[in-house]
Structure formats: structure tokens, C-alpha cells
């Protein structure tokens, strides 16, 4: 089961403030060890931190109208500061790993959100054979590209 684990943003992370203090240094040390454990367990597929929303854009679709909204975005509690992609056996396993995570926001309240991804089977009743073939072609091409550009 693939899940995304989101590190929720804080007012400090949205300002891009990274203070080189003892707490932050310790967090990077602890997070590095945690990520190594995830890799050793075969769980971690990908991970990254995100720049503040002031660097971002939102694309809004309303009928045929498409608009672009420049960051920053107001609701910090709804924003994401980083993410992991994990391959786990169950949501319970993901929760157990997440509970072992060091606080990603030293000196602040850190929040992780775990969300399972959809698979093609989740949309089985909606997909035609043509849709399935298109998804499979795209999946094969992504795998080819990944192997060609490691």
C-alpha cells in the first residue's frame, strides 16, 4: 500500500526560517537516522522538503476558466512543508512508523498527515480498456525513463 505522509507547514516554516541552532541540528540528525530506518525497512520511496508557499502557484479550474494564483497562501494549517512516499503493508504500519518520527518542526507543534493513494482498481467501474491501456503505457514509459536517468 502506497501512502503519502505530509509534514504540515507552520508559520515559521512558511516564512522560510531555518535557524541554525541546536534544536534544528538535532532534528536533522534524528530525521536522517529515521529516514535510514525507513530505507532499511524497504518503506521509503521518496522524500523532500518544500519551499514556502510564497514560491508556489495554484492553478484554479472553474468551468472552462483556468486561473493562476501566486503564493503565498493564507491558511498555513492547510499547507504542506514536506512529504514522504512510503510503501507499507497497512495504514496501521504507516501510523506506527509516523509515531516514531522525530518532530519535524523543532520548537513548534509538528503535524504529520498520512493519506493512502488510489490505485486503478479503485476506479475499476469508471475505466474503459482504452483508459487502462493509456495508464499502462504511461507507467511503462515512466519506468523506462527512471532506468535511463537514475
XYZ file of N, CA and C in Angstrom:
450
model
N 0.849 -1.169 0.000
C 0.000 0.000 0.000
C 0.899 1.238 0.000
N 0.621 2.129 -0.930
C 1.409 3.361 -1.004
C 0.670 4.466 -0.267
N 1.416 5.190 0.585
C 0.849 6.333 1.295
C 1.767 7.526 1.115
N 1.177 8.694 1.156
C 1.933 9.935 1.239
C 1.833 10.410 2.674
N 2.955 10.804 3.215
C 2.999 11.344 4.566
C 3.403 12.805 4.421
N 2.465 13.669 4.775
C 2.700 15.099 4.643
C 3.180 15.677 5.966
N 4.187 16.530 5.901
C 4.617 17.333 7.046
C 3.885 18.658 6.895
N 3.011 18.941 7.832
C 2.224 20.163 7.736
C 3.096 21.388 8.040
N 2.820 22.466 7.326
C 3.573 23.707 7.484
C 3.202 24.392 8.800
N 4.091 25.247 9.244
C 3.864 26.090 10.419
C 4.119 27.537 9.993
N 3.694 28.501 10.798
C 4.001 29.901 10.433
C 5.505 30.115 10.210
N 6.323 29.486 11.032
C 7.784 29.637 10.900
C 8.288 29.005 9.600
N 7.811 27.806 9.273
C 8.273 27.155 8.030
C 7.784 27.920 6.808
N 6.609 28.544 6.903
C 6.081 29.334 5.790
C 6.892 30.606 5.561
N 7.581 31.068 6.592
C 8.453 32.236 6.431
C 9.820 31.835 5.903
N 10.050 30.521 5.786
C 11.340 30.044 5.306
C 12.431 30.174 6.340
N 12.042 30.264 7.595
C 13.015 30.469 8.671
C 13.614 29.124 9.081
N 14.885 28.980 8.832
C 15.626 27.814 9.302
C 16.762 28.357 10.164
N 16.569 28.250 11.456
C 17.547 28.786 12.397
C 18.616 27.737 12.670
N 19.870 28.055 12.403
C 20.935 27.069 12.647
C 21.256 26.978 14.145
N 20.296 26.419 14.892
C 20.518 26.281 16.322
C 20.597 24.804 16.699
N 20.771 24.547 17.962
C 20.942 23.170 18.448
C 19.721 22.302 18.153
N 18.516 22.863 18.303
C 17.287 22.103 18.045
C 17.201 21.664 16.580
N 17.522 22.595 15.682
C 17.440 22.286 14.247
C 18.510 21.271 13.860
N 19.708 21.436 14.377
C 20.785 20.481 14.100
C 20.401 19.091 14.589
N 19.829 19.020 15.787
C 19.412 17.732 16.338
C 18.292 17.119 15.503
N 17.343 17.948 15.036
C 16.261 17.435 14.200
C 16.819 16.810 12.930
N 17.782 17.475 12.275
C 18.354 16.925 11.046
C 19.093 15.611 11.332
N 19.774 15.536 12.446
C 20.452 14.295 12.832
C 19.432 13.186 13.061
N 18.414 13.478 13.859
C 17.386 12.479 14.176
C 16.591 12.076 12.933
N 16.269 13.058 12.079
C 15.499 12.765 10.876
C 16.323 11.913 9.916
N 17.620 12.186 9.835
C 18.488 11.364 8.982
C 18.489 9.915 9.434
N 18.568 9.693 10.737
C 18.535 8.332 11.284
C 17.179 7.675 11.014
N 16.105 8.427 11.192
C 14.760 7.904 10.932
C 14.619 7.503 9.467
N 15.067 8.359 8.557
C 14.987 8.044 7.129
C 15.819 6.806 6.792
N 16.977 6.660 7.425
C 17.790 5.455 7.209
C 17.035 4.202 7.650
N 16.298 4.288 8.748
C 15.496 3.152 9.208
C 14.386 2.830 8.207
N 13.752 3.862 7.664
C 12.711 3.654 6.656
C 13.280 2.976 5.413
N 14.461 3.404 4.996
C 15.116 2.799 3.822
C 15.469 1.342 4.112
N 16.066 1.084 5.272
C 16.461 -0.281 5.632
C 15.259 -1.220 5.691
N 14.096 -0.676 6.061
C 12.873 -1.482 6.140
C 12.176 -1.609 4.781
N 12.714 -0.947 3.749
C 12.114 -1.024 2.414
C 10.847 -0.194 2.277
N 10.668 0.789 3.136
C 9.436 1.583 3.155
C 9.567 2.893 2.394
N 10.676 3.595 2.565
C 10.831 4.925 1.973
C 11.049 4.826 0.468
N 10.163 5.483 -0.284
C 10.262 5.525 -1.742
C 10.791 6.873 -2.235
N 10.417 7.924 -1.510
C 10.813 9.274 -1.908
C 10.531 10.211 -0.734
N 11.268 11.308 -0.674
C 11.031 12.302 0.369
C 11.646 13.625 -0.053
N 11.035 14.712 0.391
C 11.582 16.036 0.135
C 10.906 17.057 1.027
N 11.621 18.134 1.272
C 11.038 19.297 1.920
C 10.592 20.255 0.828
N 9.642 21.101 1.164
C 9.119 22.058 0.191
C 9.463 23.479 0.603
N 9.687 24.313 -0.382
C 9.894 25.732 -0.115
C 8.570 26.329 0.362
N 8.608 27.474 1.026
C 7.366 28.112 1.470
C 6.422 28.385 0.302
N 5.141 28.524 0.622
C 4.138 28.721 -0.429
C 4.350 30.024 -1.204
N 5.141 30.945 -0.675
C 5.432 32.180 -1.418
C 6.159 31.881 -2.733
N 6.775 30.714 -2.832
C 7.435 30.292 -4.066
C 6.490 29.539 -4.996
N 5.269 29.252 -4.524
C 4.358 28.389 -5.248
C 3.310 29.110 -6.070
N 2.568 28.314 -6.789
C 1.447 28.771 -7.612
C 0.301 27.790 -7.391
N -0.907 28.287 -7.505
C -2.092 27.438 -7.524
C -2.766 27.639 -8.873
N -3.244 26.554 -9.419
C -3.981 26.608 -10.673
C -5.431 26.280 -10.328
N -6.331 27.203 -10.606
C -7.749 27.021 -10.278
C -8.531 26.805 -11.574
N -9.347 25.749 -11.561
C -10.197 25.414 -12.693
C -11.642 25.689 -12.297
N -12.322 26.509 -13.072
C -13.726 26.815 -12.825
C -14.435 26.811 -14.170
N -15.137 25.704 -14.439
C -15.720 25.550 -15.771
C -14.596 25.490 -16.788
N -14.650 26.358 -17.780
C -13.585 26.404 -18.794
C -12.488 27.402 -18.443
N -12.710 28.160 -17.385
C -11.741 29.174 -16.983
C -10.647 28.546 -16.127
N -9.392 28.881 -16.457
C -8.233 28.433 -15.689
C -7.493 29.681 -15.224
N -7.259 29.772 -13.928
C -6.541 30.935 -13.414
C -5.349 30.483 -12.578
N -4.359 31.355 -12.496
C -3.140 31.091 -11.748
C -3.091 32.069 -10.578
N -2.890 31.512 -9.386
C -2.798 32.328 -8.181
C -1.387 32.194 -7.634
N -0.727 33.320 -7.443
C 0.622 33.323 -6.879
C 0.561 33.182 -5.363
N 1.540 32.435 -4.809
C 1.679 32.359 -3.360
C 2.206 33.672 -2.848
N 2.219 33.900 -1.557
C 1.932 32.929 -0.505
C 0.435 32.725 -0.316
N 0.102 31.598 0.311
C -1.278 31.235 0.560
C -1.565 31.395 2.045
N -2.762 31.871 2.358
C -3.079 32.342 3.704
C -3.171 31.269 4.781
N -3.829 30.181 4.542
C -4.127 29.199 5.591
C -2.945 28.266 5.836
N -2.030 28.680 6.691
C -0.830 27.892 6.968
C -1.171 26.473 7.392
N -2.212 26.307 8.206
C -2.549 24.969 8.706
C -2.958 24.012 7.587
N -3.289 24.539 6.418
C -3.667 23.698 5.286
C -2.488 23.422 4.350
N -1.335 24.000 4.628
C -0.189 23.894 3.725
C 0.737 22.751 4.129
N 1.573 22.365 3.194
C 2.498 21.258 3.384
C 3.925 21.784 3.288
N 4.775 21.340 4.225
C 6.176 21.772 4.240
C 7.109 20.687 3.719
N 6.614 19.461 3.606
C 7.435 18.362 3.115
C 6.592 17.107 2.999
N 7.212 16.055 2.460
C 6.462 14.817 2.269
C 7.396 13.626 2.180
N 6.845 12.464 2.441
C 7.466 11.179 2.154
C 6.471 10.377 1.316
N 6.985 9.479 0.507
C 6.170 8.443 -0.128
C 6.647 7.135 0.474
N 5.725 6.421 1.133
C 6.054 5.170 1.808
C 5.293 4.016 1.171
N 5.921 2.860 1.169
C 5.270 1.621 0.758
C 5.142 0.760 2.019
N 3.922 0.628 2.527
C 3.675 -0.080 3.781
C 2.642 -1.189 3.563
N 2.532 -2.078 4.536
C 1.557 -3.162 4.452
C 0.143 -2.697 4.778
N 0.040 -1.667 5.627
C -1.281 -1.214 6.074
C -1.181 0.205 6.622
N -2.336 0.796 6.839
C -2.374 2.116 7.462
C -1.842 2.024 8.890
N -2.127 0.933 9.568
C -1.610 0.755 10.935
C -0.086 0.795 10.946
N 0.552 0.135 9.965
C 2.016 0.167 9.904
C 2.502 1.592 9.655
N 1.824 2.326 8.768
C 2.214 3.713 8.498
C 2.114 4.558 9.771
N 1.044 4.355 10.538
C 0.869 5.103 11.783
C 1.989 4.772 12.760
N 2.337 3.497 12.865
C 3.415 3.108 13.784
C 4.734 3.765 13.399
N 5.051 3.791 12.114
C 6.274 4.460 11.671
C 6.192 5.959 11.935
N 5.055 6.567 11.637
C 4.909 8.010 11.823
C 5.078 8.395 13.294
N 4.610 7.560 14.196
C 4.747 7.848 15.629
C 6.205 7.821 16.069
N 7.064 7.131 15.307
C 8.497 7.071 15.622
C 9.273 8.257 15.051
N 8.637 9.043 14.205
C 9.289 10.172 13.539
C 9.658 11.247 14.553
N 10.859 11.822 14.424
C 11.167 12.981 15.267
C 10.276 14.157 14.858
N 10.038 15.062 15.785
C 9.232 16.240 15.461
C 9.909 16.999 14.324
N 9.232 17.140 13.172
C 9.854 17.819 12.039
C 9.918 19.343 12.182
N 9.296 19.870 13.222
C 9.274 21.319 13.445
C 9.801 21.628 14.844
N 11.121 21.603 15.024
C 11.697 21.819 16.353
C 11.199 23.114 16.994
N 10.790 23.010 18.256
C 10.312 24.171 18.985
C 8.881 24.555 18.657
N 8.243 23.818 17.766
C 6.855 24.084 17.387
C 6.087 22.760 17.426
N 4.791 22.860 17.280
C 3.983 21.645 17.189
C 4.074 21.113 15.767
N 4.658 19.917 15.611
C 4.747 19.290 14.305
C 3.538 18.396 14.073
N 3.065 18.350 12.820
C 1.919 17.522 12.473
C 2.230 16.763 11.193
N 1.993 15.443 11.225
C 2.077 14.609 10.032
C 0.671 14.188 9.640
N 0.423 14.112 8.354
C -0.844 13.617 7.829
C -0.530 12.471 6.886
N -1.192 11.334 7.064
C -0.961 10.148 6.235
C -2.174 9.948 5.336
N -1.912 9.831 4.030
C -3.004 9.635 3.075
C -2.654 8.497 2.128
N -3.511 7.475 2.044
C -3.275 6.403 1.076
C -3.554 6.911 -0.344
N -2.853 6.329 -1.295
C -3.080 6.705 -2.693
C -4.152 5.803 -3.290
N -4.773 6.276 -4.352
C -5.709 5.451 -5.101
C -4.934 4.583 -6.075
N -5.513 3.458 -6.418
C -4.960 2.594 -7.457
C -5.980 2.526 -8.585
N -5.588 1.983 -9.712
C -6.533 1.832 -10.820
C -7.746 1.010 -10.402
N -7.535 0.041 -9.514
C -8.646 -0.802 -9.071
C -9.724 0.022 -8.364
N -9.327 1.122 -7.724
C -10.307 1.970 -7.054
C -11.276 2.615 -8.036
N -10.877 2.703 -9.285
C -11.708 3.327 -10.323
C -12.176 2.310 -11.368
N -12.103 1.043 -11.035
C -12.369 -0.034 -11.998
C -13.682 0.156 -12.749
N -14.720 0.562 -12.062
C -16.026 0.701 -12.708
C -16.078 1.872 -13.680
N -15.159 2.819 -13.538
C -15.173 4.017 -14.379
C -14.265 3.909 -15.600
N -13.287 3.016 -15.553
C -12.263 2.973 -16.600
C -12.628 2.038 -17.742
N -12.373 2.530 -18.945
C -12.536 1.681 -20.126
C -11.208 0.975 -20.392
N -11.214 0.029 -21.298
C -9.964 -0.630 -21.691
C -8.972 0.389 -22.232
N -9.463 1.380 -22.961
C -8.587 2.420 -23.502
C -7.910 3.196 -22.366
N -8.669 3.528 -21.329
C -8.082 4.218 -20.177
C -6.989 3.365 -19.549
N -7.277 2.096 -19.335
C -6.296 1.192 -18.704
C -5.029 1.085 -19.542
N -5.193 0.962 -20.858
C -4.042 0.863 -21.756
C -3.210 2.146 -21.702
N -3.867 3.290 -21.655
C -3.153 4.573 -21.586
C -2.351 4.666 -20.290
N -2.971 4.296 -19.172
C -2.262 4.314 -17.885
C -1.079 3.354 -17.907
N -1.265 2.187 -18.476
C -0.190 1.191 -18.522
C 0.968 1.681 -19.398
N 0.664 2.295 -20.533
C 1.721 2.869 -21.389
C 2.497 3.941 -20.633
N 1.784 4.812 -19.941
C 2.444 5.874 -19.182
C 3.310 5.279 -18.075
N 2.808 4.261 -17.370
C 3.577 3.614 -16.305
C 4.856 3.005 -16.858
N 4.753 2.289 -17.995
C 5.945 1.687 -18.610
C 6.949 2.754 -19.040
N 6.462 3.853 -19.592
C 7.356 4.929 -20.032
C 8.047 5.579 -18.837
N 7.329 5.776 -17.732
C 7.952 6.340 -16.534
C 9.038 5.406 -16.001
N 8.787 4.109 -16.014
C 9.795 3.137 -15.575
C 11.016 3.186 -16.481
N 10.780 3.277 -17.794
C 11.885 3.366 -18.747
C 12.725 4.617 -18.481
N 12.054 5.736 -18.276
C 12.756 6.989 -18.013
C 13.547 6.913 -16.710
N 12.964 6.295 -15.704
C 13.635 6.165 -14.410
C 14.926 5.356 -14.562
N 14.868 4.284 -15.348
C 16.059 3.455 -15.564
C 17.100 4.178 -16.402
N 16.632 4.990 -17.369
C 17.546 5.713 -18.246
C 18.202 6.897 -17.555
N 17.518 7.466 -16.568
C 18.019 8.659 -15.866
C 18.009 8.416 -14.349
N 18.884 7.557 -13.873
C 18.848 7.213 -12.430
C 19.166 8.358 -11.519
